[in-house]
XYZ file of C-alpha atoms in Angstrom:
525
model
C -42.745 -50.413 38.151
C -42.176 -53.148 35.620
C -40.861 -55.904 37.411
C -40.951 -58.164 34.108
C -38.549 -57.099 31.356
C -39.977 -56.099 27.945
C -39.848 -59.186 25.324
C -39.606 -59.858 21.765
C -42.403 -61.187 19.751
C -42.498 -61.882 16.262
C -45.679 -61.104 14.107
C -46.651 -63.184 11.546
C -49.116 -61.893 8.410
C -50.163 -63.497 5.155
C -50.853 -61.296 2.141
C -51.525 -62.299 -1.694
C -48.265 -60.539 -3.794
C -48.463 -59.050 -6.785
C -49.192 -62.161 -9.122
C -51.703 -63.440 -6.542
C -49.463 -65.962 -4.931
C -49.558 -66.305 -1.121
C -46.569 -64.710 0.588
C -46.098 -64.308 4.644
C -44.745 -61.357 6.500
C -42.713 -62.013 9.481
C -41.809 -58.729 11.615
C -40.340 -59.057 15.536
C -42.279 -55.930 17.372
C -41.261 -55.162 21.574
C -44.098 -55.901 23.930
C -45.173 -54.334 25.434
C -46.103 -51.880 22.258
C -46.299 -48.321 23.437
C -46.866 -46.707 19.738
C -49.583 -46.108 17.584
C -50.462 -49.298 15.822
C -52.224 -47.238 12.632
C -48.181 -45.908 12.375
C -46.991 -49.489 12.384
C -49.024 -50.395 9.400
C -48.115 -47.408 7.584
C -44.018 -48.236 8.021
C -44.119 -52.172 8.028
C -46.273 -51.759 4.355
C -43.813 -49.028 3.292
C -40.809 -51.544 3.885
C -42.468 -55.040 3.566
C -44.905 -55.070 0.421
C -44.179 -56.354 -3.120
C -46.758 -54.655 -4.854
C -47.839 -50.792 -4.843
C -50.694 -52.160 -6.704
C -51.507 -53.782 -3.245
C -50.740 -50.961 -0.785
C -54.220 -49.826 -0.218
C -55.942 -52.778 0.665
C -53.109 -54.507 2.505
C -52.544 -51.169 4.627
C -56.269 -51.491 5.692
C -56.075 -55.146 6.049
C -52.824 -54.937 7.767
C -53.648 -52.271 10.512
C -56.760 -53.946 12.175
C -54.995 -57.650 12.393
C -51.946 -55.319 13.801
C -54.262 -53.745 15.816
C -55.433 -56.974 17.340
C -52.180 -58.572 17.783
C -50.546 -55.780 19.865
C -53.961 -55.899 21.978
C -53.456 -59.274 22.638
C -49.852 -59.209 23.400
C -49.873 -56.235 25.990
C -52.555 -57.746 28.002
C -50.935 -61.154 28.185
C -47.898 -59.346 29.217
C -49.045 -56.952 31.926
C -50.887 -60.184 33.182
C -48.425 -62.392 33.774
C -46.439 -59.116 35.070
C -49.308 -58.605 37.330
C -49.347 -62.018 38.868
C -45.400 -62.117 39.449
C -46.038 -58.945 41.353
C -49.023 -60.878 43.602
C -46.705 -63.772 43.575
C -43.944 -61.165 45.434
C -46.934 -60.054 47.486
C -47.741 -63.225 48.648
C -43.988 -64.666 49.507
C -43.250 -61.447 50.991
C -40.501 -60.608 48.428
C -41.597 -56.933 47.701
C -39.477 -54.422 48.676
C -41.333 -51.795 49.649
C -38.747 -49.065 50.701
C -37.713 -49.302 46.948
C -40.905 -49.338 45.397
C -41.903 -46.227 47.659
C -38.412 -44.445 46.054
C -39.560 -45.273 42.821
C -42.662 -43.741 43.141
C -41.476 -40.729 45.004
C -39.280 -40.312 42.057
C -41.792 -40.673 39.486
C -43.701 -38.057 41.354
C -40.791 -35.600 41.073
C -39.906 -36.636 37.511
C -43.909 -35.957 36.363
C -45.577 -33.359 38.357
C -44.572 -29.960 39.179
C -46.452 -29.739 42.690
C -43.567 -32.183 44.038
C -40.820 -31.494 41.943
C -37.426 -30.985 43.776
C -37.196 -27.102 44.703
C -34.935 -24.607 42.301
C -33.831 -21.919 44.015
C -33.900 -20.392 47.427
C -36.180 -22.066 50.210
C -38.985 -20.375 51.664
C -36.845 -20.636 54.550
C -33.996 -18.577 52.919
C -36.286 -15.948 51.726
C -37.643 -15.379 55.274
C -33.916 -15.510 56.259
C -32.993 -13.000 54.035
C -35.836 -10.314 54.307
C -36.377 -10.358 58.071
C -32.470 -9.543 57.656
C -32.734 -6.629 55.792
C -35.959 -5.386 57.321
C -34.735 -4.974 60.995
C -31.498 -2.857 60.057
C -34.526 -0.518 58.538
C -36.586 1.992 60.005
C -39.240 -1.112 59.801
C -37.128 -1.751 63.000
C -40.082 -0.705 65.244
C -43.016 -1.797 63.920
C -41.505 -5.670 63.678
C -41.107 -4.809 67.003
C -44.336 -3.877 68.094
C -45.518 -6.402 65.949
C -43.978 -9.179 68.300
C -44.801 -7.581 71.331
C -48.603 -7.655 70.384
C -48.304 -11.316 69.546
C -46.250 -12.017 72.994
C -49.200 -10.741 74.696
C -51.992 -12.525 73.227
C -49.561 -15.877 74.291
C -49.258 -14.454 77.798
C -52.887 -13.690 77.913
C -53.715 -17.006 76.955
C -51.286 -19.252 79.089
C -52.670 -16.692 82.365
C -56.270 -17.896 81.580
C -55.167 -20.866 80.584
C -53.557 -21.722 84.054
C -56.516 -19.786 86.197
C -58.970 -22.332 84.298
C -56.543 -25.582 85.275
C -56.040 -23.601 88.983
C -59.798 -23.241 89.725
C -60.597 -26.917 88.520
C -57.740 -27.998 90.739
C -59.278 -26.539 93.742
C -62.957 -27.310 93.396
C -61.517 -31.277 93.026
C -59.675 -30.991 96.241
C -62.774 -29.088 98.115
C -64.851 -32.319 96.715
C -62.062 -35.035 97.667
C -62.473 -32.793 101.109
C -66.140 -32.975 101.410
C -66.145 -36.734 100.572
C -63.155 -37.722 102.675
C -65.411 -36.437 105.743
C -68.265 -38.930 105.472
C -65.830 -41.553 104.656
C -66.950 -44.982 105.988
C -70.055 -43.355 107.006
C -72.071 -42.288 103.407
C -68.625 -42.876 101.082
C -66.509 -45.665 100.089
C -63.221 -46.144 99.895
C -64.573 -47.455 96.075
C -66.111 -44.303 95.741
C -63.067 -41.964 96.663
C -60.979 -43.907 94.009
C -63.701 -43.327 91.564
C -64.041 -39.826 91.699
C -60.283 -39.423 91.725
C -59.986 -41.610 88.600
C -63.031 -38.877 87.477
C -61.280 -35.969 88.462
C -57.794 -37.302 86.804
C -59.303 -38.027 83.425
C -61.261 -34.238 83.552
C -57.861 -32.883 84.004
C -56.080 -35.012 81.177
C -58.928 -33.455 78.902
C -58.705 -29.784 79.876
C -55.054 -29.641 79.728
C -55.007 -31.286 76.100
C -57.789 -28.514 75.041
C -55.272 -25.431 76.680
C -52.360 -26.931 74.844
C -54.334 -27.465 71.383
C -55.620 -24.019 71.495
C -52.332 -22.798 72.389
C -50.634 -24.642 69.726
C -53.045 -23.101 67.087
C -52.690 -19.413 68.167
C -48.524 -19.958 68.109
C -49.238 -21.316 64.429
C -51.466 -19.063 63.527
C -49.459 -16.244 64.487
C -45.900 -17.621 62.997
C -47.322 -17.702 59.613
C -49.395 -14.131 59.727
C -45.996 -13.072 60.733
C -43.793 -14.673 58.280
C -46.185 -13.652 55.581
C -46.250 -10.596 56.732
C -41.987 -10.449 56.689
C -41.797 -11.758 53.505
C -44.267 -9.219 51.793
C -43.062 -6.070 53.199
C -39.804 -6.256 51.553
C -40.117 -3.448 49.147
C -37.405 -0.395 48.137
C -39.393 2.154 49.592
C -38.869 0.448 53.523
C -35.036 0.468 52.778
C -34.665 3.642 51.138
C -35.440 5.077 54.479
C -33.409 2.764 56.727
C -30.932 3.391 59.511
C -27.715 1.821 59.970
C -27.552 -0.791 62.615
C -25.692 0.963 64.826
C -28.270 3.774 64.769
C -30.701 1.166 65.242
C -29.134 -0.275 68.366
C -27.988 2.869 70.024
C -31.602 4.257 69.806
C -33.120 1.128 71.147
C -30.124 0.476 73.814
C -32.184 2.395 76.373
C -34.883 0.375 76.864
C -32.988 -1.677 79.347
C -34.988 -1.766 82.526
C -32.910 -4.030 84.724
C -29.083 -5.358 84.735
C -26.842 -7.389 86.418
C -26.114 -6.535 90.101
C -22.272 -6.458 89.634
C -19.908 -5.958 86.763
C -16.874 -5.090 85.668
C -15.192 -5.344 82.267
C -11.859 -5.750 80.888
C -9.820 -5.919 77.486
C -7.062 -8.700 76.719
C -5.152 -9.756 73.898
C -4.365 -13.074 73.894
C -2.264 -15.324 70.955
C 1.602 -16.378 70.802
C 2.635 -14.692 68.223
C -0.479 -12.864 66.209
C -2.332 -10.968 69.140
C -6.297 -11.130 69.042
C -8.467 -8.769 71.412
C -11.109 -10.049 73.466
C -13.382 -8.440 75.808
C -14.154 -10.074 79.357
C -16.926 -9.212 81.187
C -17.478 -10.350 85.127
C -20.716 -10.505 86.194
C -23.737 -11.559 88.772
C -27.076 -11.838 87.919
C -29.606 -14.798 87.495
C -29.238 -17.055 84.780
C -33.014 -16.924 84.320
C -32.511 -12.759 83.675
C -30.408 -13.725 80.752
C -32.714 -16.122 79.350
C -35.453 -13.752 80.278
C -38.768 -13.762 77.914
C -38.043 -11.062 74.979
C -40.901 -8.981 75.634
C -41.416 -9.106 79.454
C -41.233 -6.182 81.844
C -37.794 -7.688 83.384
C -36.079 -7.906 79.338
C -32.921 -6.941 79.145
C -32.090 -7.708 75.920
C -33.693 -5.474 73.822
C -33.725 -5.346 70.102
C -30.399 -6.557 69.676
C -31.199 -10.362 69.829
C -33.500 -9.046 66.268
C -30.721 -7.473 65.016
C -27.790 -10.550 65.176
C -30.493 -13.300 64.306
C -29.396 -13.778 61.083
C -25.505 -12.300 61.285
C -21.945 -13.538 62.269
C -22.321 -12.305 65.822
C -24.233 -14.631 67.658
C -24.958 -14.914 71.612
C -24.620 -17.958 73.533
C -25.226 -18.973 76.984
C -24.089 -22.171 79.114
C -26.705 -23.573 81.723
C -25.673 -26.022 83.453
C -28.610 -28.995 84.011
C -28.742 -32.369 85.760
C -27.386 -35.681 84.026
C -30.251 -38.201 82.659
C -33.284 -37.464 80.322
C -33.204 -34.126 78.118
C -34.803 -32.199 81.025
C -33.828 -27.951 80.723
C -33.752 -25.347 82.921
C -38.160 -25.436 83.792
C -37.852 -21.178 84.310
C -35.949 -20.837 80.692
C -38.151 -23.499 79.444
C -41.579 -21.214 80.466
C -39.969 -18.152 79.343
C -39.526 -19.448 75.611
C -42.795 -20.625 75.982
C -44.402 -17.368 76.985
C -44.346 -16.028 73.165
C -44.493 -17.760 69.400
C -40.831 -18.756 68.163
C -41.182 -17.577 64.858
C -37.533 -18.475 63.418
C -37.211 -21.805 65.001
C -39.157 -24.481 66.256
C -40.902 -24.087 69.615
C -38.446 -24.815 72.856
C -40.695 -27.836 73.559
C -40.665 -29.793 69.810
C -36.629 -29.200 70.058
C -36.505 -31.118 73.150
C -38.456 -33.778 71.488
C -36.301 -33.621 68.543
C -33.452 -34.187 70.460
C -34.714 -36.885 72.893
C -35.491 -38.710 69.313
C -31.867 -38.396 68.432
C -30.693 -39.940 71.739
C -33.457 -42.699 70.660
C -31.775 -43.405 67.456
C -28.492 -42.938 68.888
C -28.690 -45.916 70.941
C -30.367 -47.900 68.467
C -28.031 -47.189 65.818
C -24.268 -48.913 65.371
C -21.248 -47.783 67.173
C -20.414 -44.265 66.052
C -22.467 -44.243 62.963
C -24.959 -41.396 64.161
C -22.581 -39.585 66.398
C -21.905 -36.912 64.009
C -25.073 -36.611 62.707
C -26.834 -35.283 66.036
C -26.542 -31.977 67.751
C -24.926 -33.711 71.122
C -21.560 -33.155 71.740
C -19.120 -34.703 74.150
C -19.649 -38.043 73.063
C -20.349 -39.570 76.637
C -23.846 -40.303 76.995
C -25.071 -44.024 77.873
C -26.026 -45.665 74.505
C -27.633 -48.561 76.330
C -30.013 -45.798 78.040
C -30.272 -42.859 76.277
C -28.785 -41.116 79.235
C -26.677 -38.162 79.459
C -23.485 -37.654 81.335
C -21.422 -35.216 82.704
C -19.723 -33.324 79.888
C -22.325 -33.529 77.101
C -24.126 -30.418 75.773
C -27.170 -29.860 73.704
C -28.442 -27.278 72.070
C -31.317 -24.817 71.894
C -31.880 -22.284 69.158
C -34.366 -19.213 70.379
C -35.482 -16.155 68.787
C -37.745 -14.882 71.543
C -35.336 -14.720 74.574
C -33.024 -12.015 75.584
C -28.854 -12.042 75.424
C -29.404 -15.603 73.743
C -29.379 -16.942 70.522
C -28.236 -20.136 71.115
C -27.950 -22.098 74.811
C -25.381 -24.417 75.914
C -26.846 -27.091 77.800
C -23.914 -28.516 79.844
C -24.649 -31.884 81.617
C -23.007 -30.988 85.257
C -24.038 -32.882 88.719
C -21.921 -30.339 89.853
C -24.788 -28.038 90.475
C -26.647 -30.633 92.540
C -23.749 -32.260 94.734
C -21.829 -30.729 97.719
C -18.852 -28.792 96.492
C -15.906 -30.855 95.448
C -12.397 -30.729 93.870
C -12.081 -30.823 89.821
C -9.130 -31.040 87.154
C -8.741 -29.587 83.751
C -9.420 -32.998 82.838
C -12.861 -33.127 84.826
C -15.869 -33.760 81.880
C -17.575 -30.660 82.565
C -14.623 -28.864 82.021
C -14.074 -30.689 78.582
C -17.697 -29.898 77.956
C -16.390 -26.278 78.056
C -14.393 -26.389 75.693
C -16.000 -28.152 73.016
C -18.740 -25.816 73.634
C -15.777 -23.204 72.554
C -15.087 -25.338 69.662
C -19.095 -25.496 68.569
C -19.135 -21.423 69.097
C -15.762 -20.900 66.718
C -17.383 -23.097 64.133
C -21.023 -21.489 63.882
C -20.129 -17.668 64.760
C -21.024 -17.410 68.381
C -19.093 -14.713 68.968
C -20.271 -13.722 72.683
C -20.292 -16.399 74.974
C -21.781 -16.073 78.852
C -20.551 -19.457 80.832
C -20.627 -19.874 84.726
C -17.359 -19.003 86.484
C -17.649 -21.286 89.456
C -19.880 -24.155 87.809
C -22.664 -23.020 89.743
C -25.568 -20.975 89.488
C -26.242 -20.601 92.637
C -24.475 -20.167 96.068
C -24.640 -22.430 98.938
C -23.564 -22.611 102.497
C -20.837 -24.832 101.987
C -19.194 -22.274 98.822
C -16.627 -21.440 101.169
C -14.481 -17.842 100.048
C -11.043 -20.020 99.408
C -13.520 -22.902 97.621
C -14.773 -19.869 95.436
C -10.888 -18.855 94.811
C -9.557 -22.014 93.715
C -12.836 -22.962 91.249
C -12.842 -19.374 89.408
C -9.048 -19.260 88.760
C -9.839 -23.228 87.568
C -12.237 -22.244 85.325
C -10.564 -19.096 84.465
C -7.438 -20.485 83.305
C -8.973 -23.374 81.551
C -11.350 -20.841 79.615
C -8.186 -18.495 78.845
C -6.167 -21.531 76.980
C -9.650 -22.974 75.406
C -9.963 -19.153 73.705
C -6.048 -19.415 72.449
C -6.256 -23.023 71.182
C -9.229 -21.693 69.328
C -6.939 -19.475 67.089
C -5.915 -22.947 65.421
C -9.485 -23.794 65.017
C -10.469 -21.630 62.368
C -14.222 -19.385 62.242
C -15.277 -17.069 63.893
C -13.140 -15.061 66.970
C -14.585 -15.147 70.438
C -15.165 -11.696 71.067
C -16.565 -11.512 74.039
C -16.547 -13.902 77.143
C -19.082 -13.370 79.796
C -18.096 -15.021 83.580
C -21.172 -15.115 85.361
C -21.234 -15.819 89.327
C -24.084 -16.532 91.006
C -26.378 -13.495 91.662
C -26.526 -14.381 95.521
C -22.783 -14.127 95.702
C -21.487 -11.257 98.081
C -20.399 -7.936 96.864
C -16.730 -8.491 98.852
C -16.590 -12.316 96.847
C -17.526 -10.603 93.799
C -14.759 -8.083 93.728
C -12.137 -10.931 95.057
C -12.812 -13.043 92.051
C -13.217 -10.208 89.809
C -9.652 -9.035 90.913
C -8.583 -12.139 89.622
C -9.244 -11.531 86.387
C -6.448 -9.227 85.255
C -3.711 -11.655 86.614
C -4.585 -14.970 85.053
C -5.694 -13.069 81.976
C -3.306 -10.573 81.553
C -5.185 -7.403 81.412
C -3.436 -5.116 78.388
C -2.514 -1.582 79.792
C -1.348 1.206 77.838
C 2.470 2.061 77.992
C 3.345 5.364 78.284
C 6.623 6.364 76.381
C 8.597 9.591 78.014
């Protein structure tokens, strides 16, 4: 980067004219001189000299005094430019943010390699012919093709945790051993040393299992992705099925369900009526999250086929307020195969625990938008979260969820207690609503009594008031959404705890015709 502006400098050249009298040749030239001095000559004897009799020898004459001038000139130039830039250097003056721009643009300006991308990403061609491939018959084989990488992952992470299990035990039989013939052969100095031994072994072996795990999980999401992107071809989709082919053939792999159910239609909306299907259930929270590929999957291949459409799935978990801690069972299933459409479970965490970082660090407001936290209460002097805020996971590898809700609620850990409509965690609800309407969530699973699992102190009229709470607050969430604009909420999933009683189950789920409004069919005589 020229820090010193270009300058005018005048050359000065004595020739004999045509009668042999002395004559001088003044001519201002910009230094620094980028052109071809030989050219200079050519024009400045073209437009200066008296005499074609005198062309030849004052072009030859001309161009190596030229020559030297320009020489001259430049190098003064770039060396006083030079030591202004030291100078900077020195004082600290330089700013290097803008001299890193500058050079970042000169790389995109000049060299292909890091040129700003035409076109679609590598990201949207994945996107795009992943799409099209699993509403083909090339269903099954992506299929397969994830289950066989699932395994090698679940392999791994079993011999993975049998290597850190054994090495844990044979450090407690020697802590054992030596703890014996304490004060008698062994130290108290000794003890501490071998546990500081023993701590530092397992530091080491743990980094190895993660590195090598890391490695397969890359290796294996760009085999696959290559593999995506170079099977699109006409001759896979001449032969395809529609996706509801797809889906009904693959529907019966379900090996395990909720406990209890029960579903029912409403139409809800002032004036313009919109359908919605609710759906009552009890199960674990951990089923729905369930890995994709495990024996206890319910999901099937229908979390393939809405990856990439306008009818997402979305769960709410409810976790403790403080650091960005999730669910430790959902965490380890998302863990237990590659995510090859998102980043892995645990770099999102960090991603977001970054954000919180920044969001404390920055001005009042100015990141709020920015970062995938909603509710807008956490503690900017301590990165904490508070009842109320959510943040979001994205998973491809997970069954009945695409995306998860997780809802900051003490709720879960406390005694049971009285709430509002006004309560946080009941706000948290419904901008989770609002998030779902915006980015085509489209079935949404959120827990009916705040809780995901019962206690002894849930009494049956405790149970009562908190569903038709949480009911009725979910039922005018879904018609304010109408005025939101997106994407309809087309199905709402109430899940109760899956310890709950089958008597409790069918009191609650009795409720939900009357606050909702069940639509019957009217017979006309």
């Amino acid at each position: 980067m020229d820090l010193k502006p270009s300058k005018i400098v005048d050359f000065h050249y004595e020739y004999t004219n045509y009668d042999d009298k002395p004559a001088k040749l003044v001519y201002p030239l910009e230094i620094p001189f980028r052109c071809s001095p030989d050219e200079l000559a050519h024009r400045i004897v073209g437009e200066r000299m008296d005499s074609i009799m005198k062309f030849l020898q004052a072009d030859k004459d001309l161009k190596v005094v030229l020559r030297r001038f320009i020489e001259k000139e430049n190098q003064n130039f770039y060396d006083e430019r030079d030591e202004l830039l030291l100078e900077k250097l020195r004082t600290g003056h330089v700013d290097v943010d803008a001299l890193a721009l500058d050079l970042e643009k000169s790389y995109k300006d000049e060299i292909l390699e890091y040129a700003d991308r035409v076109g679609p990403t590598d990201e949207d061609i994945f996107a795009q012919s992943y799409h099209q491939l699993v509403h083909s018959s090339v269903l099954s084989e992506i299929l397969g093709k994830e289950r066989d990488y699932a395994k090698t992952i679940t392999n791994l992470t079993a011999q993975m945790t049998q290597q850190i299990n054994t090495m844990n035990l044979l450090h407690k039989e020697e802590i054992d051993s030596k703890m014996k013939l304490l004060d008698i052969s062994v130290t108290s100095e000794n003890i501490n040393h071998i546990l500081a031994k023993q701590y530092n072994m397992q530091n080491m072996i743990r980094k190895q299992c993660e590195s090598e795990l890391e490695s397969t999980r890359g290796h294996q999401k760009y085999e696959y992705r290559d593999w995506i992107t170079t099977h699109i071809d006409a001759s896979f989709l001449a032969e395809s099925d529609s996706p509801t082919q797809i889906g009904n053939r693959w529907s019966m792999i379900s090996t395990q369900g909720p406990s209890m159910e029960e579903s029912f239609t409403i139409h809800l909306g002032s004036q313009l009526k919109h359908m919605h299907n609710i759906r009552i259930l009890s199960t674990r929270i951990s089923d729905l999250c369930s890995p994709l590929y495990s024996d206890t999957s319910f999901g099937g291949p229908n979390v393939a086929l809405g990856l990439y459409s306008s009818s997402l799935c979305g769960i709410v978990v409810l976790t403790s307020s403080g650091t960005v801690s999730p669910d430790s069972e959902i965490r380890r299933n998302a863990n237990m195969s590659t995510e090859f459409h998102f980043d892995q479970v645990d770099h999102q965490i960090e991603k977001i625990q970054n954000d919180l970082r920044r969001l404390r660090d920055s001005p009042e407001g100015s990141l709020a938008g920015d970062l995938g936290i909603e509710g807008g209460r956490s503690d900017r002097s301590s990165s904490r979260l508070k009842p109320g805020d959510v943040y979001i996971t994205r998973h491809s590898n997970l069954s009945h969820s695409h995306v998860i809700f997780h809802l900051i609620s003490d709720e879960t850990f406390q005694s049971p207690s009285e709430i509002n409509s006004r309560h946080p965690v009941i706000l948290g609800l419904r901008n989770i609503l609002k998030i779902s309407s915006r980015h085509d969530v489209t079935t949404l699973t959120i827990p009916a009594l705040l809780r995901h699992d019962m206690s002894e102190d849930m009494t049956v009229s405790w149970c009562i008031r908190r569903a038709e709470l949480v009911f009725k607050c979910a039922k005018g969430f879904m018609i304010e959404s109408a005025s939101w604009g997106g994407a309809e909420l087309n199905t709402l999933q109430l899940l109760l705890p899956y310890d709950i009683s089958e008597e409790l189950f069918r009191t609650l789920a009795d409720m939900v015709p009357h606050v909702f409004r069940v639509a019957n069919p009217k017979i006309l005589q």
